[in-house]
PDB file with SEQRES, HELIX, SHEET and CRYST1 records, atoms N, CA, C and O in Angstrom:
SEQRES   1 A   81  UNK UNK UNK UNK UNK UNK UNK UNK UNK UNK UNK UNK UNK          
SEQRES   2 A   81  UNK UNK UNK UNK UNK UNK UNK UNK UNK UNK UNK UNK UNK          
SEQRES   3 A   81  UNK UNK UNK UNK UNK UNK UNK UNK UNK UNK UNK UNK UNK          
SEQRES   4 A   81  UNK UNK UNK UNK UNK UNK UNK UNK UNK UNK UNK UNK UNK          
SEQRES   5 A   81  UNK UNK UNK UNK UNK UNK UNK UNK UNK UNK UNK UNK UNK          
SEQRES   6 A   81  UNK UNK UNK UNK UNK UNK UNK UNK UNK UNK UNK UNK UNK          
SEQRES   7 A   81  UNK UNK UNK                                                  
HELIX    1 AA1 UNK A    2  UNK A   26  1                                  25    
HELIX    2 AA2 UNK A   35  UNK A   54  1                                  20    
HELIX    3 AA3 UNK A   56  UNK A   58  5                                   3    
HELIX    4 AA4 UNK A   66  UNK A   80  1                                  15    
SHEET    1 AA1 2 UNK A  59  UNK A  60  0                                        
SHEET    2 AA1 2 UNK A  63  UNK A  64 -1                                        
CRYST1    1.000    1.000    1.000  90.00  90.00  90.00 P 1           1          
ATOM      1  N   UNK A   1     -24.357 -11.913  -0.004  1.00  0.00           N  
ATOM      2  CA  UNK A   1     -23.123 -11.982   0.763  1.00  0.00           C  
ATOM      3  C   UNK A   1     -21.921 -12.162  -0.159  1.00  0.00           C  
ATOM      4  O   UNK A   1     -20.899 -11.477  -0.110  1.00  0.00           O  
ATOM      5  N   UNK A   2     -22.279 -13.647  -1.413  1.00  0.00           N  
ATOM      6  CA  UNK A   2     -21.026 -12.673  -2.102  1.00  0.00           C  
ATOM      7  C   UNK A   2     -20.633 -11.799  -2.839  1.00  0.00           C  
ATOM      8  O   UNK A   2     -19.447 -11.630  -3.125  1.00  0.00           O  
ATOM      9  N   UNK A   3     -21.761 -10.988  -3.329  1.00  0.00           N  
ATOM     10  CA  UNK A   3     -21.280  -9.576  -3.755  1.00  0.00           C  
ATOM     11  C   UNK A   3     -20.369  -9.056  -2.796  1.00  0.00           C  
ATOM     12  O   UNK A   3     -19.237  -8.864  -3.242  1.00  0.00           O  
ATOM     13  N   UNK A   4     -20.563  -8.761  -1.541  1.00  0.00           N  
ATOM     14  CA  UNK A   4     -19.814  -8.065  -0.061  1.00  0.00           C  
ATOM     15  C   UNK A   4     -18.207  -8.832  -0.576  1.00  0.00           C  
ATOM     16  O   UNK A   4     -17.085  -8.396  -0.833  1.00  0.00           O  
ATOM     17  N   UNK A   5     -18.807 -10.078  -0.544  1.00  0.00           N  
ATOM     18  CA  UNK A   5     -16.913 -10.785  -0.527  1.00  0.00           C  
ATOM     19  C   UNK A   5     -15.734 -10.112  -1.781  1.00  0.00           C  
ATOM     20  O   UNK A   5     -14.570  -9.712  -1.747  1.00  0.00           O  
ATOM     21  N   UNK A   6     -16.861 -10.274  -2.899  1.00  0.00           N  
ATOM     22  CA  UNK A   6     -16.433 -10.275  -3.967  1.00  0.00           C  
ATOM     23  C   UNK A   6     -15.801  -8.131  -3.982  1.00  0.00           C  
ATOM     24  O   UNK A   6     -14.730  -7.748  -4.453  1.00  0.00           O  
ATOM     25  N   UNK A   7     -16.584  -7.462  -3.507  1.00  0.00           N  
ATOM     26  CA  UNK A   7     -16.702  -6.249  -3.644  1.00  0.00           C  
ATOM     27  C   UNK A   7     -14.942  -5.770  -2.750  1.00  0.00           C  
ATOM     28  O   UNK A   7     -14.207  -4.825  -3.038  1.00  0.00           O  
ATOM     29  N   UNK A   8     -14.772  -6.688  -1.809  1.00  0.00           N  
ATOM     30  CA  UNK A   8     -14.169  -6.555  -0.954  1.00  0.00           C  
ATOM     31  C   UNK A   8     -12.885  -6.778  -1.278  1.00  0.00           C  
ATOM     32  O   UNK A   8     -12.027  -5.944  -0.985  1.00  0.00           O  
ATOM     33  N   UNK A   9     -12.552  -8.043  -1.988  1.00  0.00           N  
ATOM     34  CA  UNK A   9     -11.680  -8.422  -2.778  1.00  0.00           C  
ATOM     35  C   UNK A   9     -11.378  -7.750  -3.795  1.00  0.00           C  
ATOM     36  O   UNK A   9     -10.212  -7.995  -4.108  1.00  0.00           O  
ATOM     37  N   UNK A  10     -12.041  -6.739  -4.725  1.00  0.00           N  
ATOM     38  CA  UNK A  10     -11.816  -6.367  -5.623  1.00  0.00           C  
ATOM     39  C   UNK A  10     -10.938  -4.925  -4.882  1.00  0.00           C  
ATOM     40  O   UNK A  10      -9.899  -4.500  -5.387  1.00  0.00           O  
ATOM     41  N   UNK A  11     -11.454  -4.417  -3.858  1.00  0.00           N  
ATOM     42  CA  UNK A  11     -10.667  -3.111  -3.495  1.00  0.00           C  
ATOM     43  C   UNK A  11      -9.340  -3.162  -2.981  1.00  0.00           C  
ATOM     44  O   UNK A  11      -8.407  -2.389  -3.196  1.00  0.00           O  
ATOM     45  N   UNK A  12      -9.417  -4.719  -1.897  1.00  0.00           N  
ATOM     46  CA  UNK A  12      -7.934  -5.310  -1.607  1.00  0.00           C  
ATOM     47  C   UNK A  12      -6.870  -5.241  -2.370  1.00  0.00           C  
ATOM     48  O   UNK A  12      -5.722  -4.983  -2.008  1.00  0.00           O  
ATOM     49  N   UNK A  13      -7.524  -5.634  -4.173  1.00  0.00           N  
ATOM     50  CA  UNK A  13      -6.864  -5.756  -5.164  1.00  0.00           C  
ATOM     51  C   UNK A  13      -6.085  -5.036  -5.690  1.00  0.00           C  
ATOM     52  O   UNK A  13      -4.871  -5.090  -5.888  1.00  0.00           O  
ATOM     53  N   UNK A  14      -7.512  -3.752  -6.104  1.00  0.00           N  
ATOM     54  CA  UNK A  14      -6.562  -2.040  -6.228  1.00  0.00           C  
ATOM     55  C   UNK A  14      -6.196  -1.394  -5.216  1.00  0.00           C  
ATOM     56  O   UNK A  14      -5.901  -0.229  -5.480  1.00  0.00           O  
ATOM     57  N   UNK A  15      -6.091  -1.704  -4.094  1.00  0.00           N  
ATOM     58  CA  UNK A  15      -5.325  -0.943  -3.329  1.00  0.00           C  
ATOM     59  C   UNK A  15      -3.813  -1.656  -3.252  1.00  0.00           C  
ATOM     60  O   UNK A  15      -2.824  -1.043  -2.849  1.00  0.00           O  
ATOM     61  N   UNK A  16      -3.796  -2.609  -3.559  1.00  0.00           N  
ATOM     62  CA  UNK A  16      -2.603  -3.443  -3.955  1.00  0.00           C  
ATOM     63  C   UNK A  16      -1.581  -2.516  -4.905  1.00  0.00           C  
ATOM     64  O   UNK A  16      -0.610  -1.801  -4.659  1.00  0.00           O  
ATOM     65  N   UNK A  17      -2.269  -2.879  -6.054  1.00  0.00           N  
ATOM     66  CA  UNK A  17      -1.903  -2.087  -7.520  1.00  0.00           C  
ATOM     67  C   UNK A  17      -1.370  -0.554  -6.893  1.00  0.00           C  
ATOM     68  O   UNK A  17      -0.219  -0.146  -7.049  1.00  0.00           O  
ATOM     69  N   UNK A  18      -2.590   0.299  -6.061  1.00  0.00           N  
ATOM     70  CA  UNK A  18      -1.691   1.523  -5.670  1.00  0.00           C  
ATOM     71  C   UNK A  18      -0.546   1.601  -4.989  1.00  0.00           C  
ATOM     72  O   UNK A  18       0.314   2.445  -5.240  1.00  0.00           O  
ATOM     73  N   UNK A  19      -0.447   0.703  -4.054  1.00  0.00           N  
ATOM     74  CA  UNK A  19       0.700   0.560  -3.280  1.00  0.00           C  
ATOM     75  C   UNK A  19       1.810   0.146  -4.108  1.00  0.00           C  
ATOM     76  O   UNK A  19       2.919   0.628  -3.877  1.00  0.00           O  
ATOM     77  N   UNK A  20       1.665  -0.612  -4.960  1.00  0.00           N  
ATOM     78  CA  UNK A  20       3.106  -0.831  -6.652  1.00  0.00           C  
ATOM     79  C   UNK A  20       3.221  -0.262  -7.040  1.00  0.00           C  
ATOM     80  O   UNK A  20       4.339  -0.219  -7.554  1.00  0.00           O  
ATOM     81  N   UNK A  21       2.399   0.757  -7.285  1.00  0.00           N  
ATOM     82  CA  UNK A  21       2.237   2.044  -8.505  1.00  0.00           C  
ATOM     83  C   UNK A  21       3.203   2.918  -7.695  1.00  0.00           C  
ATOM     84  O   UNK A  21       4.331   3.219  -8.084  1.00  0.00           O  
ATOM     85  N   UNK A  22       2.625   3.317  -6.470  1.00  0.00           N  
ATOM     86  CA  UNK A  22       3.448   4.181  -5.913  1.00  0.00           C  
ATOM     87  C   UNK A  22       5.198   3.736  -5.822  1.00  0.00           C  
ATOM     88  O   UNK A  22       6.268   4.156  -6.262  1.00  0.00           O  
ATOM     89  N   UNK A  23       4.766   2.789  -5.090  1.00  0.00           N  
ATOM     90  CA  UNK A  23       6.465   2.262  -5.039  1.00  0.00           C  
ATOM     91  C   UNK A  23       7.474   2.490  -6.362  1.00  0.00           C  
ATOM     92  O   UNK A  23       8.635   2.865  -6.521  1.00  0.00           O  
ATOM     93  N   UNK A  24       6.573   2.130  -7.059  1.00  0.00           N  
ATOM     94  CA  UNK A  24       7.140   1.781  -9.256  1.00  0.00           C  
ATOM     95  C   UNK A  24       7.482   3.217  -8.982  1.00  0.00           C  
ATOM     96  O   UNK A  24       8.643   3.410  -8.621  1.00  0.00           O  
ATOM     97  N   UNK A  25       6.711   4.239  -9.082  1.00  0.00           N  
ATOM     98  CA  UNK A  25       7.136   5.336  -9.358  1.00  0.00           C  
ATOM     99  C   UNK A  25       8.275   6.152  -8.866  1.00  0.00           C  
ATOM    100  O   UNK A  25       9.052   6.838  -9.531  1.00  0.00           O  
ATOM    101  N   UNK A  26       8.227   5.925  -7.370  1.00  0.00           N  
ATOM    102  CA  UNK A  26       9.104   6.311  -6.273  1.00  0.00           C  
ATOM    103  C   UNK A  26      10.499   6.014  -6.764  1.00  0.00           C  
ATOM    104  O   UNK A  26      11.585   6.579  -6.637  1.00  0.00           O  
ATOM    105  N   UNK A  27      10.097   4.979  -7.339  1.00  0.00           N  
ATOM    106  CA  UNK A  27      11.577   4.020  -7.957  1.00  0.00           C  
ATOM    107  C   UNK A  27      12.257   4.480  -8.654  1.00  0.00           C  
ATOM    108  O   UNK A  27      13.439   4.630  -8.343  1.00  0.00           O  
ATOM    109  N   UNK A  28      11.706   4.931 -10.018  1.00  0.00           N  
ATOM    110  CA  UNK A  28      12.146   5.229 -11.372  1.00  0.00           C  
ATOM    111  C   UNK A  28      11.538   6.766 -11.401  1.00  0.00           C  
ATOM    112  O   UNK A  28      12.075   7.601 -12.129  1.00  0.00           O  
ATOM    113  N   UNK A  29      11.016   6.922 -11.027  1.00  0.00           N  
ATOM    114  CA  UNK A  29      10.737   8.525 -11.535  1.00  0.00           C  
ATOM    115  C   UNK A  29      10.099   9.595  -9.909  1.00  0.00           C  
ATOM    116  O   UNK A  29       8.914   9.800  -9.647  1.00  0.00           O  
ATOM    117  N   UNK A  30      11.177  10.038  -9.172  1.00  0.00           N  
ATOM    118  CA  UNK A  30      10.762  10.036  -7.849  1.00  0.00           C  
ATOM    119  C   UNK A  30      10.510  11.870  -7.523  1.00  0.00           C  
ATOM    120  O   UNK A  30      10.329  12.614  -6.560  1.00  0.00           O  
ATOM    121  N   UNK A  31      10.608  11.927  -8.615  1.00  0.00           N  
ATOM    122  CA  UNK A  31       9.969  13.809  -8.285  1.00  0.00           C  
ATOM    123  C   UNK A  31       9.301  14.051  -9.683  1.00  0.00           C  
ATOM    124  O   UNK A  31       9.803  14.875 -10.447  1.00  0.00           O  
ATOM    125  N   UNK A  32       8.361  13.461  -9.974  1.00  0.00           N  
ATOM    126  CA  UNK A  32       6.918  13.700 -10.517  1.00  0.00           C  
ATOM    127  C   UNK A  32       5.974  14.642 -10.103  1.00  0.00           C  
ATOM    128  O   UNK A  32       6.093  14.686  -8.879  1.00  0.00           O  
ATOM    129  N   UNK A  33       5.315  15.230 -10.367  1.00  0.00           N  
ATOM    130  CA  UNK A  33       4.007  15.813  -9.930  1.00  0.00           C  
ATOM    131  C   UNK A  33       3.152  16.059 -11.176  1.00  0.00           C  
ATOM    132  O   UNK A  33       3.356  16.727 -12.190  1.00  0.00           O  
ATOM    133  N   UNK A  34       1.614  14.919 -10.565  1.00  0.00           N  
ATOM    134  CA  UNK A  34       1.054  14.255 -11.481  1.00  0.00           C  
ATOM    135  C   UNK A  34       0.175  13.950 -10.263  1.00  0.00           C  
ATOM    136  O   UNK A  34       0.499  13.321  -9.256  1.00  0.00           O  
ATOM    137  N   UNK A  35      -1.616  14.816 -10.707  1.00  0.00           N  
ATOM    138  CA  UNK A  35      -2.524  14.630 -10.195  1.00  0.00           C  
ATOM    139  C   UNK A  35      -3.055  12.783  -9.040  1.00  0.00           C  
ATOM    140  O   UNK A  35      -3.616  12.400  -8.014  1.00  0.00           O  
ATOM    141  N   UNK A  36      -2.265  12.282 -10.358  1.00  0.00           N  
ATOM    142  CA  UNK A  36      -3.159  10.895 -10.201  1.00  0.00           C  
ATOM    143  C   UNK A  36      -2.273  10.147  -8.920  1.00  0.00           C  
ATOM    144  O   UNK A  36      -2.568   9.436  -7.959  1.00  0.00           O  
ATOM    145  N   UNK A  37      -1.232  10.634  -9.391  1.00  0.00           N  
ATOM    146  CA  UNK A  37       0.025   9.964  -8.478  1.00  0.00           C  
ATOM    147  C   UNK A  37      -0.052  10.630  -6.478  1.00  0.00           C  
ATOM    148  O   UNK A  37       0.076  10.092  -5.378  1.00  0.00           O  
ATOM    149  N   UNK A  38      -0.334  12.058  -6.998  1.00  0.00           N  
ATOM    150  CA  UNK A  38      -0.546  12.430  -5.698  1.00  0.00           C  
ATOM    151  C   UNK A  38      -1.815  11.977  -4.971  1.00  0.00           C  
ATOM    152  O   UNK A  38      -1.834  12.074  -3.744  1.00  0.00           O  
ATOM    153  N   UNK A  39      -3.038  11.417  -5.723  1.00  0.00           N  
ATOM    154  CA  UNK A  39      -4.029  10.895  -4.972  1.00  0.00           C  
ATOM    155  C   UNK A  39      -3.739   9.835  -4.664  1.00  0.00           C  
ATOM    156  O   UNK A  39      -4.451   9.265  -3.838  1.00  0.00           O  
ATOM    157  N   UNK A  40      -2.614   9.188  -5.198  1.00  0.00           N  
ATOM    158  CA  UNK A  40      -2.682   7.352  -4.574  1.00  0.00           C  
ATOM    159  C   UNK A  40      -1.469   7.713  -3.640  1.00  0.00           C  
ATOM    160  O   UNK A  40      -1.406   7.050  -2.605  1.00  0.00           O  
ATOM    161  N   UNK A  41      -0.713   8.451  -3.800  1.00  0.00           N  
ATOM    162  CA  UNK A  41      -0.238   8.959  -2.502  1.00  0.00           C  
ATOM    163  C   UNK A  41      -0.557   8.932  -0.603  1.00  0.00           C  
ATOM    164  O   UNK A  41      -0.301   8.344   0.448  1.00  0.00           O  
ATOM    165  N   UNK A  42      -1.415  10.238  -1.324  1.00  0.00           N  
ATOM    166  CA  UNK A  42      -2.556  10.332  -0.416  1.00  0.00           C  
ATOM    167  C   UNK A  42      -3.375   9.519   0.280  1.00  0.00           C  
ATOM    168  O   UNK A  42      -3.599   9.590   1.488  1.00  0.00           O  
ATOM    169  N   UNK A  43      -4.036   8.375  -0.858  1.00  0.00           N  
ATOM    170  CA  UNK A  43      -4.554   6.920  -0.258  1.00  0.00           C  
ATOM    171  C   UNK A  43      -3.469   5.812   0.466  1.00  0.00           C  
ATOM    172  O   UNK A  43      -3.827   5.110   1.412  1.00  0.00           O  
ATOM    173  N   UNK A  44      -2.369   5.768   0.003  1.00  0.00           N  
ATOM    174  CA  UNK A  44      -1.522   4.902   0.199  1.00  0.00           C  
ATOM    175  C   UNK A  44      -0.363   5.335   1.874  1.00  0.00           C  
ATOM    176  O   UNK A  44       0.199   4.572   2.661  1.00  0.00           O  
ATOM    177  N   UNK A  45      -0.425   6.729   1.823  1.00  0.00           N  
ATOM    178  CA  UNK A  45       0.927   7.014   2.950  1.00  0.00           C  
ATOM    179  C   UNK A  45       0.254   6.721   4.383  1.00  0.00           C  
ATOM    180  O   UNK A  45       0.906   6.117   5.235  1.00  0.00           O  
ATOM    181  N   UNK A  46      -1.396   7.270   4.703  1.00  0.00           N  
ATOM    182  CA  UNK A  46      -1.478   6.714   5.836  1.00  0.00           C  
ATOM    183  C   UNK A  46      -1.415   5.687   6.842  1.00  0.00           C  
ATOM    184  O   UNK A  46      -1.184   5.887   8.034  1.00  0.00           O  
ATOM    185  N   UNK A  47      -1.680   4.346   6.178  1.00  0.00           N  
ATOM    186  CA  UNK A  47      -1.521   2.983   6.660  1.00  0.00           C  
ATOM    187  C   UNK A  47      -0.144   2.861   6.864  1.00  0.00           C  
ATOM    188  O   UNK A  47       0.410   2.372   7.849  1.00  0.00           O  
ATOM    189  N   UNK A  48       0.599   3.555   5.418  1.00  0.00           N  
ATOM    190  CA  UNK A  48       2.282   3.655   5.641  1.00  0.00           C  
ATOM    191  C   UNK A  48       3.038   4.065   7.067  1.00  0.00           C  
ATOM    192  O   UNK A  48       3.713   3.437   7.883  1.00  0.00           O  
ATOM    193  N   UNK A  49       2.633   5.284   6.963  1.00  0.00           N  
ATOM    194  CA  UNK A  49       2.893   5.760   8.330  1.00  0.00           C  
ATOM    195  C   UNK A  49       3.022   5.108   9.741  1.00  0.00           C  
ATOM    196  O   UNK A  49       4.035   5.102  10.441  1.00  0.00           O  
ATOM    197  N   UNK A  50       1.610   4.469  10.076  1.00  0.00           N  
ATOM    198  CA  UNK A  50       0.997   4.452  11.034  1.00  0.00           C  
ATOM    199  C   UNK A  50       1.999   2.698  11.197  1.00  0.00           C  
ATOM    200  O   UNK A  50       2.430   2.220  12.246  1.00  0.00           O  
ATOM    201  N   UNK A  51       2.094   2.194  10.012  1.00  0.00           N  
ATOM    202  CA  UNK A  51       3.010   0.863  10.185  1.00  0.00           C  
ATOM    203  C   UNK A  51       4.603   1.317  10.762  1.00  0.00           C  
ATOM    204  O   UNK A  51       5.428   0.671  11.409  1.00  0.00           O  
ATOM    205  N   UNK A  52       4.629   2.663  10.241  1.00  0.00           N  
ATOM    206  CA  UNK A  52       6.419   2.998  10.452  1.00  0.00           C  
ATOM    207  C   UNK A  52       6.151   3.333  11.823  1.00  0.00           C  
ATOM    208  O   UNK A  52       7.123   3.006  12.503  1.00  0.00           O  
ATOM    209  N   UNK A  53       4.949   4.012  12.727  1.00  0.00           N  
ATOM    210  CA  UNK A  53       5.337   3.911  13.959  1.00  0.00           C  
ATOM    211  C   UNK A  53       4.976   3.690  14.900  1.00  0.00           C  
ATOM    212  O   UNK A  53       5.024   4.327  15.952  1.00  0.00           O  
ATOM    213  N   UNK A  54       4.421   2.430  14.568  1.00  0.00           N  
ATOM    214  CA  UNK A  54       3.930   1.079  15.298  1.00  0.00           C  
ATOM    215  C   UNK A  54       5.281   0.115  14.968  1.00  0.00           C  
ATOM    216  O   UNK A  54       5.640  -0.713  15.806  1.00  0.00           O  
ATOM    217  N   UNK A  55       5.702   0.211  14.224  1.00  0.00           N  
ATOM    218  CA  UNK A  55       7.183  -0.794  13.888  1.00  0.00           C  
ATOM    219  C   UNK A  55       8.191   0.040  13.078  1.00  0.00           C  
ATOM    220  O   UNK A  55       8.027   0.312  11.889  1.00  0.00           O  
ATOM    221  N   UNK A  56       9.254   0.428  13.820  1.00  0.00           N  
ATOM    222  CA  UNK A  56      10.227   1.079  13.628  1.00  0.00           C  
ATOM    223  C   UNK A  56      10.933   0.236  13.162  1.00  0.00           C  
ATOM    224  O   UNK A  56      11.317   0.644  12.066  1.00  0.00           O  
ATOM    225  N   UNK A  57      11.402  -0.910  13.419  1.00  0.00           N  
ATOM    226  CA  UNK A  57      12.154  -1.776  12.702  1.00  0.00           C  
ATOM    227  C   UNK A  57      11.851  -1.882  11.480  1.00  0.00           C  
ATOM    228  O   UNK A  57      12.682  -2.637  10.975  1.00  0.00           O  
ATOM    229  N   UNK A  58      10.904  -1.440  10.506  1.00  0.00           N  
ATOM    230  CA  UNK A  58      10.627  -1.905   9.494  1.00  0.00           C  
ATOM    231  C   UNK A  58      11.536  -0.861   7.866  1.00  0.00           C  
ATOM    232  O   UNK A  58      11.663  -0.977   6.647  1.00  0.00           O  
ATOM    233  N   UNK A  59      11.920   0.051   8.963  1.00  0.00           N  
ATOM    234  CA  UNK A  59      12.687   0.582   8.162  1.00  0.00           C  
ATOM    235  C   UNK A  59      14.347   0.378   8.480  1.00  0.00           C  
ATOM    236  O   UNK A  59      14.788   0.967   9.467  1.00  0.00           O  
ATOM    237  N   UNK A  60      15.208  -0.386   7.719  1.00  0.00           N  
ATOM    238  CA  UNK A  60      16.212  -0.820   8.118  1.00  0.00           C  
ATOM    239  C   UNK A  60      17.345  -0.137   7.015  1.00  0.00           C  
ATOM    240  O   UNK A  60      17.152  -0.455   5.842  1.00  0.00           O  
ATOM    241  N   UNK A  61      18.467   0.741   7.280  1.00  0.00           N  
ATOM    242  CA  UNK A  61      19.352   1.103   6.344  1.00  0.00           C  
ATOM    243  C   UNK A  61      18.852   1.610   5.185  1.00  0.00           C  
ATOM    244  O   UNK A  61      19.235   1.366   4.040  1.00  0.00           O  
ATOM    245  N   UNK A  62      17.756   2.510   5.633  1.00  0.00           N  
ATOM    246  CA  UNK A  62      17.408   3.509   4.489  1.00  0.00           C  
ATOM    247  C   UNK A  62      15.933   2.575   3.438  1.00  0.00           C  
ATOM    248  O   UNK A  62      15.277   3.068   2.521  1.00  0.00           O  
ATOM    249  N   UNK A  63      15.845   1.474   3.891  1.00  0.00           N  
ATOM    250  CA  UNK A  63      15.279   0.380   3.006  1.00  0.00           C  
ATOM    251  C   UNK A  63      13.716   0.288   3.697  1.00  0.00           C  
ATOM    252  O   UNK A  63      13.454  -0.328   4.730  1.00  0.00           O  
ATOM    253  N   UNK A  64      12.867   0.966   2.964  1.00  0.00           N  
ATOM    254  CA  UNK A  64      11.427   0.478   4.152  1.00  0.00           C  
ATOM    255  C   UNK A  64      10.622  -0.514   3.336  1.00  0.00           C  
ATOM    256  O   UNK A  64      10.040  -0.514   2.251  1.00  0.00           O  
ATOM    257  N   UNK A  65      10.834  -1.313   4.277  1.00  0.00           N  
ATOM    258  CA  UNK A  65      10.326  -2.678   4.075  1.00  0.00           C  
ATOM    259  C   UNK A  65       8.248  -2.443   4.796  1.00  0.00           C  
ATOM    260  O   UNK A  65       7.459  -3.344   5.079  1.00  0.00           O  
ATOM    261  N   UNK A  66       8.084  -1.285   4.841  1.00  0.00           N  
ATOM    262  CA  UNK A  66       6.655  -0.950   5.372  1.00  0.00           C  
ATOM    263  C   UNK A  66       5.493  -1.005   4.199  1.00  0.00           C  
ATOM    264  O   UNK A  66       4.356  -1.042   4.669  1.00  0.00           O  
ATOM    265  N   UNK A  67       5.565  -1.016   2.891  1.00  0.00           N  
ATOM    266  CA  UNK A  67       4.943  -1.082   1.893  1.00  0.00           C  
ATOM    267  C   UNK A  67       4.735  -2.971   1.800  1.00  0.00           C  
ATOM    268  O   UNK A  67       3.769  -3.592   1.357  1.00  0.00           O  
ATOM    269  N   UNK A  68       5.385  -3.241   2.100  1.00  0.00           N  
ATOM    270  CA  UNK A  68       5.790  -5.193   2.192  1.00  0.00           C  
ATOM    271  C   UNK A  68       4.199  -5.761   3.251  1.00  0.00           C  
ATOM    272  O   UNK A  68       3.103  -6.312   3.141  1.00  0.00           O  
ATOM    273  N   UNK A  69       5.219  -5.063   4.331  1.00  0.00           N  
ATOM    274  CA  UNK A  69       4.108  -5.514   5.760  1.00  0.00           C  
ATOM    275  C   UNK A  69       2.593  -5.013   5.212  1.00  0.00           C  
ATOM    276  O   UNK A  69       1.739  -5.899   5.196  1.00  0.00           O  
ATOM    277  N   UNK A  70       2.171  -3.621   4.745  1.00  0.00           N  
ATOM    278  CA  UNK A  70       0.855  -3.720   4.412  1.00  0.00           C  
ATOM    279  C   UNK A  70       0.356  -4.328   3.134  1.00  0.00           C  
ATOM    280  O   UNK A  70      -0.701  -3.882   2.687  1.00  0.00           O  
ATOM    281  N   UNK A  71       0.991  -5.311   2.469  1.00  0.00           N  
ATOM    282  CA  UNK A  71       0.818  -5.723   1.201  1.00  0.00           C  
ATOM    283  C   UNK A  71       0.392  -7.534   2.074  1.00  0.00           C  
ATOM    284  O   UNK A  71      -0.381  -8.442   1.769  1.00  0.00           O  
ATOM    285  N   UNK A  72       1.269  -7.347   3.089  1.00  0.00           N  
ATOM    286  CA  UNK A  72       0.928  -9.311   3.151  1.00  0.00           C  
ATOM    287  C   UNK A  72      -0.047  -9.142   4.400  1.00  0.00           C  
ATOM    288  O   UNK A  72      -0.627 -10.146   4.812  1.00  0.00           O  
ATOM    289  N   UNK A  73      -0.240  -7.962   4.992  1.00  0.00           N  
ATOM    290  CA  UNK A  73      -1.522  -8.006   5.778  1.00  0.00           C  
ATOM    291  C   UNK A  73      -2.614  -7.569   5.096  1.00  0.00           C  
ATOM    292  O   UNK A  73      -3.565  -7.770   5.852  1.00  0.00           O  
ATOM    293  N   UNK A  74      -2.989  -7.099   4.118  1.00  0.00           N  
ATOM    294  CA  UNK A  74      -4.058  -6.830   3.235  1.00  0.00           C  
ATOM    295  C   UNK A  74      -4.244  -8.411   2.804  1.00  0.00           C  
ATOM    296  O   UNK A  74      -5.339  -8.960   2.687  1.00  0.00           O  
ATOM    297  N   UNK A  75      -2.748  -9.144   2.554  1.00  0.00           N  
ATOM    298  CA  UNK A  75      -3.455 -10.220   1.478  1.00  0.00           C  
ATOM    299  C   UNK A  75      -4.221 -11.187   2.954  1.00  0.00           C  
ATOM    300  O   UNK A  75      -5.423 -11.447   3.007  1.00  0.00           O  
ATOM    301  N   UNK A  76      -3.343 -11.536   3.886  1.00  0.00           N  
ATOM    302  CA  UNK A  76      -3.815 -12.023   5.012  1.00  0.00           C  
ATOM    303  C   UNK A  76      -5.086 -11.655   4.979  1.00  0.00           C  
ATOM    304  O   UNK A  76      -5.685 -12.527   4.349  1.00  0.00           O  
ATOM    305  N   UNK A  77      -6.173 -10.414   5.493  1.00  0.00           N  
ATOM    306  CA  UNK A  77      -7.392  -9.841   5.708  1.00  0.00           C  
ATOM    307  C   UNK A  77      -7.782 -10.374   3.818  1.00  0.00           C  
ATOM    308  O   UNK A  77      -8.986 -10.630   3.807  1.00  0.00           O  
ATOM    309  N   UNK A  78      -7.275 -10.559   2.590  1.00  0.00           N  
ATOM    310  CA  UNK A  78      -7.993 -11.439   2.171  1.00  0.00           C  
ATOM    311  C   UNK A  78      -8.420 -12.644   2.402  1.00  0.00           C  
ATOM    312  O   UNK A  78      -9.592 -13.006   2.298  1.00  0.00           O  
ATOM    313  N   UNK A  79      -7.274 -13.474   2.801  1.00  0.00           N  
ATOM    314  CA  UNK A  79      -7.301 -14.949   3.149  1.00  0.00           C  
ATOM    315  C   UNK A  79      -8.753 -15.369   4.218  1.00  0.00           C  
ATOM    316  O   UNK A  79      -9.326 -16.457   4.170  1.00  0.00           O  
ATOM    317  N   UNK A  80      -9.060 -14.443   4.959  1.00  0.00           N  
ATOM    318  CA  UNK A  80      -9.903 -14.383   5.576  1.00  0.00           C  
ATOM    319  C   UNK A  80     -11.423 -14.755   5.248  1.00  0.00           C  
ATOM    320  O   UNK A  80     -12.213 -15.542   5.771  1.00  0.00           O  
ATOM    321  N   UNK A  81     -11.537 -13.615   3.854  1.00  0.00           N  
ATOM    322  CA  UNK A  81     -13.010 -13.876   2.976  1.00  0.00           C  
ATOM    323  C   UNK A  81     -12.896 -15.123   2.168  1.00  0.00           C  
ATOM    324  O   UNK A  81     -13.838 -15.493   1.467  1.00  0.00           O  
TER     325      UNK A  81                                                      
END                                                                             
């Protein structure tokens, strides 16, 4: 069982890291095209999405605060294990 915990925690972790990575990049270098970047993309925009429209408020004056909300509900669903 704690392999499961431990296994679980570790993906929470990097999916963390992708969700920064992406953001980092978006930031400073926002028209890239770069294999690696488009797969964490890819991993990262759906949850994105689905937060922007389930909560519209979360994007306020151009500013989406939706990368935030799935960062402290991932850590929350850690707090859990």
């Amino acid at each position: 069982m704690s392999f499961i915990i431990n296994m679980i925690n570790g993906l929470i972790t990097l999916y963390i890291f992708a969700i920064l990575a992406v953001i980092l990049f978006g930031l400073f270098v926002p028209h890239i095209k770069n294999p690696v970047l488009d797969f964490l993309i890819s991993i990262v925009n759906p949850p994105l999405k689905l937060i922007r429209e389930k909560m519209p408020f979360v994007v306020a004056n151009d500013i989406d605060f939706s990368p935030l909300v799935l960062i402290i509900g991932l850590q929350l669903i850690r707090a859990l294990f």
